[in-house]
């Protein structure tokens, strides 16, 4: 059974990101499952740190992005929004080239909070980072939307 409250069309999801960090870092939505969402980004001059490996903060941007998008696709978007409340990241393995992907799966989908596990991996399927994201479900009106 699907957790989504909206039609999960990858092209439609991409249209919502112009002018955002997702566009700047070339983060793309790659796959949708009944209970998961996968996105990826390149490891390049925009995402590496001075030692030539993926910056931990870039990994967190990918994790929070895919988790937040997933969370927002589980609420009534006419009246509610899911916003980041807390994120934790454990960096496991360095990556120096290629793309990294992150798959978000829910641990808890409550009325006021969602908790997501986001597993990042390199192109060879090796785990690079493990994140937990908590989002707060709030009214769009409280955001001024």
Coordinates of N, CA and C in Angstrom, one line a residue, residues 1-6 32-36 74 106:
X1 N 0.8 -1.2 0.0 CA 0.0 0.0 0.0 C 0.9 1.3 0.0
X2 N 0.5 2.2 -0.8 CA 1.3 3.4 -0.9 C 1.1 4.4 0.2
X3 N 2.2 5.1 0.6 CA 2.1 6.1 1.7 C 1.8 7.5 1.1
X4 N 1.8 7.7 -0.2 CA 1.7 9.0 -0.8 C 0.3 9.5 -0.9
X5 N 0.2 10.8 -0.7 CA -1.1 11.5 -0.8 C -1.3 12.2 -2.1
X6 N -0.2 12.3 -2.9 CA -0.2 12.9 -4.2 C 0.3 11.9 -5.2
X32 N 10.6 6.3 -7.4 CA 9.6 6.3 -6.4 C 9.1 4.9 -6.2
X33 N 9.0 4.5 -5.0 CA 8.4 3.2 -4.6 C 7.1 3.5 -3.8
X34 N 6.4 2.4 -3.4 CA 5.2 2.6 -2.6 C 5.5 3.3 -1.3
X35 N 6.7 3.1 -0.8 CA 7.1 3.6 0.5 C 8.5 4.2 0.6
X36 N 9.0 4.6 -0.6 CA 10.3 5.2 -0.6 C 10.5 6.2 -1.8
X74 N 3.4 13.1 1.7 CA 2.6 12.3 2.6 C 1.5 13.1 3.3
X106 N 10.1 6.0 5.5 CA 9.5 6.4 6.8 C 9.7 5.4 7.9

